[in-house]
Amino acid sequence: MTAIADVFPSVVPVPEVREPGEGRRRIIGALTIVLGLFIIFVFGFGSVSGSHSVVTFNPINTSSGAPWGLSDLTVLTRWWNVVLGLIALAVGVETWLRRPAGALARFGVGGVMFFLALLLWSVRQPGPAPIGNINLTSVLVNSSAVIMVLIYGSLSGVLCERSGVVNIAIEGQFIGGAVAGAMVDSVTNSFWLAALVGILVGGLVGWLLALLAVRYVADQIIVGVVIVTLMGSISSYLNIQVLAPYPNLNIGNQPSNVAIPLLYKIPVIGPTLFDENMFFYVAIALVALISFGLFRTRWGLRVRSVGEHPKAAESVGISVARVRYTTVILGGAVAGLGGVAFIATQGQFQPGITSGYGYIALAAMIFGKWKPSGAVVASIIFGLSAYMVQNLQNSNVPISTEFLTMFPYLVTIAVVAGLIGRVRPPAADGVPYKRD
Amino acid sequence: MRVELKGITKRFGSFTANDQINLVVEPGEIHCLLGENGAGKSTLMNVLFGLLRAEEGEILIDGKPVNFANSGEAVRSGIGMVHQHFMLVPVFTAAENVVLGFEPTKSFNRLDHKTANAQIHELSQKFGLDVDPDAVVENLSVGLQQRVEILKALSHDAELLILDEPTAVLTPQEIEALMEIMRSLAKDGKSILFITHKLKEVRAVADVITVIRQGRVIDSVRPTETEGQLASLMVGREVNLTVQKEATQLGDTVLELRDVVVRDDRGLAVVNGVSLDVRAGEIVALAGVQGNGQTELAEAISGLRSVESGSITLRGQNITNLSPREILDAGLGHVPEDRQRDGLVLSMSVADNLVLNTPRRAPFARRGTRNLSAVASNATELVQRFDIRTSSVESTASSLSGGNQQKVIVARELSRPLTCFMASQPTRGLDVGSIEYVHRQIVNQRNEGLGVFIISSELDEVVALGDRIAVMFAGKITGIVDPSASREDIGLLMAGATMVSHD
Ligand SMILES: Nc1ncnc2c1ncn2[C@@H]1O[C@H](COP(=O)(O)OP(=O)(O)OP(=O)(O)O)[C@@H](O)[C@H]1O
Ligand SMILES: [Mg+2]
């Protein structure tokens, strides 16, 4: 038999390659430069000459023992921030000129400089008197609670949307998990049981979404919003009728932290990453597990095929409905567990405890390009900025809170507008599938 | 494998796509299905493959009745299918697409990429269909995607292979190779169901030909029938298989390309300095093997892709890098290559698709309000004129057969006053009757003084239609010849030889 390549060897030529995305890298470089200049002139020269910032590193209260101590750092705000800004500027100029493949990582460096400069600037004190200070470890430890729930939420979103179902009901699954978790923990005094019930409740809400979206081919966005409203109402009802009259159903236990030997002693990083409650570790494990599942296993290939081209999946005998059902229930379960994590970090259940993080998690999922690892990075950025938003109002910062609250959304818009390059959802995301 | 279809009836709502169809495919037989666009061929094959469920009838495999709940079962019983509209996941690699549904795994359910790639490699070798297993399908040309689709069907050692218009986008050489594969498979005792609109192919490989018209089996014939006889059996009337062209008066240049450079999605300069003129009253046909920049050139002309350098002029007006809307308004009619992606909104009705290029114009809209009765009467008229087979003008475009979808686009583009008409693969997937009609329309446009620019990888079409034939290779025009030039010469130009000028 003759091979086609033999018959017509050189018919389709291969022209020389030009690297894609060069223009985008230039833009990223320019943005990093802007960031650097902003740091230099606002955070640097914007601080009165001679003002100081004090940074401490030792956590105030530690449950499982203190890390190795670090002494406080007292710095001249203006000049430190100018240096931080110069670093961002240098990285930006390099990116602009060389347009390297790791442009985004360099933008990340700029972002970190921005974050540190903002911290220093927010606690600056005129004169050398060390009255106010910022505790870097506390900032990170406290943000890690938000980051964790965002990870649960965005993982749930990644799972569902990879199979082609938009899960806008993450907030509802959070609420369900949180109510159930608070009650079960109060009764049984076991966070393991609370987690299990949270998973079940989240999965049940996921099942409801799947039933309406897959079985009855309803519009996924509308169904999702309805489910969030439903869960919000149910939780208010339970709160008024059950939790309020019977306070011992809503005690507000918090699981103790589990310190990982030795690692927890590392300053700053130790208390943030290695002295956390079990929900934190589970979140990290889930990131790895879901990443592995989606991109390395047969199951993942099939889930993704259903999210990209359900008809093609059907044509090789994959049941689109079954895959979507199971993935959405699984996604609901992950978010339900995230709901229990709210209780684990905040104590008692109260209406509004989830404060819209289910939606921010969706933004994190988009920012993370529908990948678990990306969702983590996005959750960290959104989590940190959410924490800063909450806490900057306490310090002497002349930025209105309303403006700061916009930040995560501004970031999302910037991303969708092309900072990250082609951000492309699964092709059949949100598109109901009906067999002929 | 012996397959017998008995009394298969498939309805979509009140429309009967297959009406009591009986068909037998013997082991080792190449069985061709011939029929007009919308005759029900793909529907029948989808029923056999377990993608659609028939209302009546039964399927017997080696005498035993089967009832596939899904296509996975069909594949496991030894049926492989090449779908008319590829069933490929664009963001997956070729290997992932081929193994999808039947993936080799290692421990923990992990995909075994090595085995998968080895499988593809072996298949490529065995059938001479070269495909890079790691290439992402959306970056492949349509021709290469077709190869992946064929490999996918061959990968399960199918005893019955269904090929639904696999040759529509292949080069003549690839078609020859595919027919060779079919013959050798048949020699091994496998059965093949082959659908094509190219009568030459039918006569070359078929053992038996079944003709379907409007959902019914009309006749079963041998390949010894002439092309003319086959054509009239299929369409139910005499078909004129050659194009008649009257001499016309050449007018001014209407489409002028100067040193056009266009990059593809990967940033490659796939159109690399093309200059070409199309004058009023002539048909310029651009020949070339797919993947030599024709797609990107057409996209650039119609405004779907940006031009890096050079200029495109439409009757004196510079349209370089204008928006598609502005270019349409300047008088360009355009039939895109990928009809489902660029030509139609599949979820919209046939009527709406027929006014997609002029939705805001009178008579279809007035002061911002759509005039639905004008839209409907326009649709009714065009459906009649172009013989578009649809149950109603309100049906969605997705419910039309492939060929009828194509007719909707051609009808729409030719239904308004134009300066220049550009069509990529204008007759891809059309039956002979429709090809005759569309070719007639194209020649009429030319006679009425339009400039016509046809891009086709179909040499027959290029020679039949073109007043001048330009050949493209590696992003450049390698030569412009007369339609009377020998096919060998055109073939050489297509393979990259440059023309020696005679003056
Ligand atoms: N899902 C559907 N809903 C409604 N009608 C449909 C559907 N699928 C196909 N049809 C109709 O059934 C008829 C047969 O379509 P089919 O795709 O089988 O034609 P075909 O013979 O393969 O034509 P072609 O040569 O153009 O591919 C067409 O008239 C088409 O409009
Ligand atoms: Mg068909």
JSON list of C-alpha atoms and ligand atoms in Angstrom, two decimals, chain A residues 436, chain B residues 12-13 15-18 35-44 46 52 84-85 164-165 195 197 339 389-391 395-396 398-405 429-431, ligand 1:
[
{"chain": "A", "resi": 436, "resn": "ASP", "atom": "CA", "xyz": [-31.39, 13.27, 19.15]},
{"chain": "B", "resi": 12, "resn": "PHE", "atom": "CA", "xyz": [-37.73, 13.71, 13.02]},
{"chain": "B", "resi": 13, "resn": "GLY", "atom": "CA", "xyz": [-41.06, 15.02, 14.23]},
{"chain": "B", "resi": 15, "resn": "PHE", "atom": "CA", "xyz": [-40.56, 14.46, 8.81]},
{"chain": "B", "resi": 16, "resn": "THR", "atom": "CA", "xyz": [-39.56, 10.99, 7.66]},
{"chain": "B", "resi": 17, "resn": "ALA", "atom": "CA", "xyz": [-35.82, 10.91, 6.96]},
{"chain": "B", "resi": 18, "resn": "ASN", "atom": "CA", "xyz": [-35.63, 7.13, 6.40]},
{"chain": "B", "resi": 35, "resn": "GLY", "atom": "CA", "xyz": [-28.22, 10.00, -2.90]},
{"chain": "B", "resi": 36, "resn": "GLU", "atom": "CA", "xyz": [-29.08, 13.64, -3.05]},
{"chain": "B", "resi": 37, "resn": "ASN", "atom": "CA", "xyz": [-28.36, 16.03, -0.23]},
{"chain": "B", "resi": 38, "resn": "GLY", "atom": "CA", "xyz": [-30.86, 15.28, 2.46]},
{"chain": "B", "resi": 39, "resn": "ALA", "atom": "CA", "xyz": [-31.77, 11.89, 1.07]},
{"chain": "B", "resi": 40, "resn": "GLY", "atom": "CA", "xyz": [-31.17, 10.37, 4.49]},
{"chain": "B", "resi": 41, "resn": "LYS", "atom": "CA", "xyz": [-27.78, 8.69, 4.10]},
{"chain": "B", "resi": 42, "resn": "SER", "atom": "CA", "xyz": [-26.13, 10.10, 7.20]},
{"chain": "B", "resi": 43, "resn": "THR", "atom": "CA", "xyz": [-29.27, 9.51, 9.20]},
{"chain": "B", "resi": 44, "resn": "LEU", "atom": "CA", "xyz": [-29.31, 5.85, 8.21]},
{"chain": "B", "resi": 46, "resn": "ASN", "atom": "CA", "xyz": [-26.19, 7.14, 12.47]},
{"chain": "B", "resi": 52, "resn": "LEU", "atom": "CA", "xyz": [-29.87, 7.66, 16.52]},
{"chain": "B", "resi": 84, "resn": "GLN", "atom": "CA", "xyz": [-19.43, 13.54, 7.86]},
{"chain": "B", "resi": 85, "resn": "HIS", "atom": "CA", "xyz": [-18.94, 16.29, 10.43]},
{"chain": "B", "resi": 164, "resn": "ASP", "atom": "CA", "xyz": [-19.63, 9.16, 5.49]},
{"chain": "B", "resi": 165, "resn": "GLU", "atom": "CA", "xyz": [-18.16, 11.48, 2.84]},
{"chain": "B", "resi": 195, "resn": "ILE", "atom": "CA", "xyz": [-20.90, 7.53, 1.06]},
{"chain": "B", "resi": 197, "resn": "HIS", "atom": "CA", "xyz": [-21.02, 12.45, -4.01]},
{"chain": "B", "resi": 339, "resn": "ARG", "atom": "CA", "xyz": [-19.67, 26.04, 6.79]},
{"chain": "B", "resi": 389, "resn": "ARG", "atom": "CA", "xyz": [-34.40, 20.31, 1.41]},
{"chain": "B", "resi": 390, "resn": "THR", "atom": "CA", "xyz": [-35.80, 21.28, 4.76]},
{"chain": "B", "resi": 391, "resn": "SER", "atom": "CA", "xyz": [-38.99, 20.40, 6.55]},
{"chain": "B", "resi": 395, "resn": "SER", "atom": "CA", "xyz": [-36.25, 24.49, 11.15]},
{"chain": "B", "resi": 396, "resn": "THR", "atom": "CA", "xyz": [-32.87, 25.13, 12.70]},
{"chain": "B", "resi": 398, "resn": "SER", "atom": "CA", "xyz": [-28.42, 22.26, 12.44]},
{"chain": "B", "resi": 399, "resn": "SER", "atom": "CA", "xyz": [-31.19, 19.91, 11.40]},
{"chain": "B", "resi": 400, "resn": "LEU", "atom": "CA", "xyz": [-30.29, 20.21, 7.71]},
{"chain": "B", "resi": 401, "resn": "SER", "atom": "CA", "xyz": [-28.12, 17.68, 5.96]},
{"chain": "B", "resi": 402, "resn": "GLY", "atom": "CA", "xyz": [-24.57, 18.78, 5.22]},
{"chain": "B", "resi": 403, "resn": "GLY", "atom": "CA", "xyz": [-25.20, 19.53, 1.57]},
{"chain": "B", "resi": 404, "resn": "ASN", "atom": "CA", "xyz": [-28.32, 21.51, 2.32]},
{"chain": "B", "resi": 405, "resn": "GLN", "atom": "CA", "xyz": [-26.46, 23.61, 4.86]},
{"chain": "B", "resi": 429, "resn": "GLY", "atom": "CA", "xyz": [-20.49, 17.96, -0.01]},
{"chain": "B", "resi": 430, "resn": "LEU", "atom": "CA", "xyz": [-23.05, 18.86, -2.66]},
{"chain": "B", "resi": 431, "resn": "ASP", "atom": "CA", "xyz": [-24.72, 16.23, -4.81]},
{"chain": "C", "resi": 1, "resn": "LIG", "atom": "N1", "xyz": [-31.85, 16.26, 14.06]},
{"chain": "C", "resi": 1, "resn": "LIG", "atom": "C1", "xyz": [-32.65, 16.46, 13.01]},
{"chain": "C", "resi": 1, "resn": "LIG", "atom": "N2", "xyz": [-33.84, 17.07, 13.16]},
{"chain": "C", "resi": 1, "resn": "LIG", "atom": "C2", "xyz": [-34.66, 17.29, 12.11]},
{"chain": "C", "resi": 1, "resn": "LIG", "atom": "N3", "xyz": [-34.39, 16.91, 10.85]},
{"chain": "C", "resi": 1, "resn": "LIG", "atom": "C3", "xyz": [-33.23, 16.29, 10.63]},
{"chain": "C", "resi": 1, "resn": "LIG", "atom": "C4", "xyz": [-32.30, 16.03, 11.68]},
{"chain": "C", "resi": 1, "resn": "LIG", "atom": "N4", "xyz": [-31.23, 15.41, 11.17]},
{"chain": "C", "resi": 1, "resn": "LIG", "atom": "C5", "xyz": [-31.48, 15.28, 9.85]},
{"chain": "C", "resi": 1, "resn": "LIG", "atom": "N5", "xyz": [-32.68, 15.80, 9.52]},
{"chain": "C", "resi": 1, "resn": "LIG", "atom": "C6", "xyz": [-33.28, 15.82, 8.18]},
{"chain": "C", "resi": 1, "resn": "LIG", "atom": "O1", "xyz": [-33.21, 14.54, 7.65]},
{"chain": "C", "resi": 1, "resn": "LIG", "atom": "C7", "xyz": [-32.92, 14.57, 6.26]},
{"chain": "C", "resi": 1, "resn": "LIG", "atom": "C8", "xyz": [-31.80, 13.62, 5.96]},
{"chain": "C", "resi": 1, "resn": "LIG", "atom": "O2", "xyz": [-30.59, 14.16, 6.46]},
{"chain": "C", "resi": 1, "resn": "LIG", "atom": "P1", "xyz": [-29.21, 13.42, 6.25]},
{"chain": "C", "resi": 1, "resn": "LIG", "atom": "O3", "xyz": [-28.19, 14.16, 7.03]},
{"chain": "C", "resi": 1, "resn": "LIG", "atom": "O4", "xyz": [-29.37, 11.98, 6.55]},
{"chain": "C", "resi": 1, "resn": "LIG", "atom": "O5", "xyz": [-28.96, 13.61, 4.69]},
{"chain": "C", "resi": 1, "resn": "LIG", "atom": "P2", "xyz": [-27.77, 13.07, 3.78]},
{"chain": "C", "resi": 1, "resn": "LIG", "atom": "O6", "xyz": [-28.33, 12.10, 2.83]},
{"chain": "C", "resi": 1, "resn": "LIG", "atom": "O7", "xyz": [-26.65, 12.62, 4.63]},
{"chain": "C", "resi": 1, "resn": "LIG", "atom": "O8", "xyz": [-27.37, 14.38, 2.98]},
{"chain": "C", "resi": 1, "resn": "LIG", "atom": "P3", "xyz": [-25.93, 15.01, 2.62]},
{"chain": "C", "resi": 1, "resn": "LIG", "atom": "O9", "xyz": [-25.49, 14.37, 1.37]},
{"chain": "C", "resi": 1, "resn": "LIG", "atom": "O10", "xyz": [-26.23, 16.45, 2.36]},
{"chain": "C", "resi": 1, "resn": "LIG", "atom": "O11", "xyz": [-25.07, 14.80, 3.77]},
{"chain": "C", "resi": 1, "resn": "LIG", "atom": "C9", "xyz": [-32.61, 16.02, 5.94]},
{"chain": "C", "resi": 1, "resn": "LIG", "atom": "O12", "xyz": [-33.70, 16.56, 5.22]},
{"chain": "C", "resi": 1, "resn": "LIG", "atom": "C10", "xyz": [-32.48, 16.71, 7.25]},
{"chain": "C", "resi": 1, "resn": "LIG", "atom": "O13", "xyz": [-33.02, 18.00, 7.19]}
]
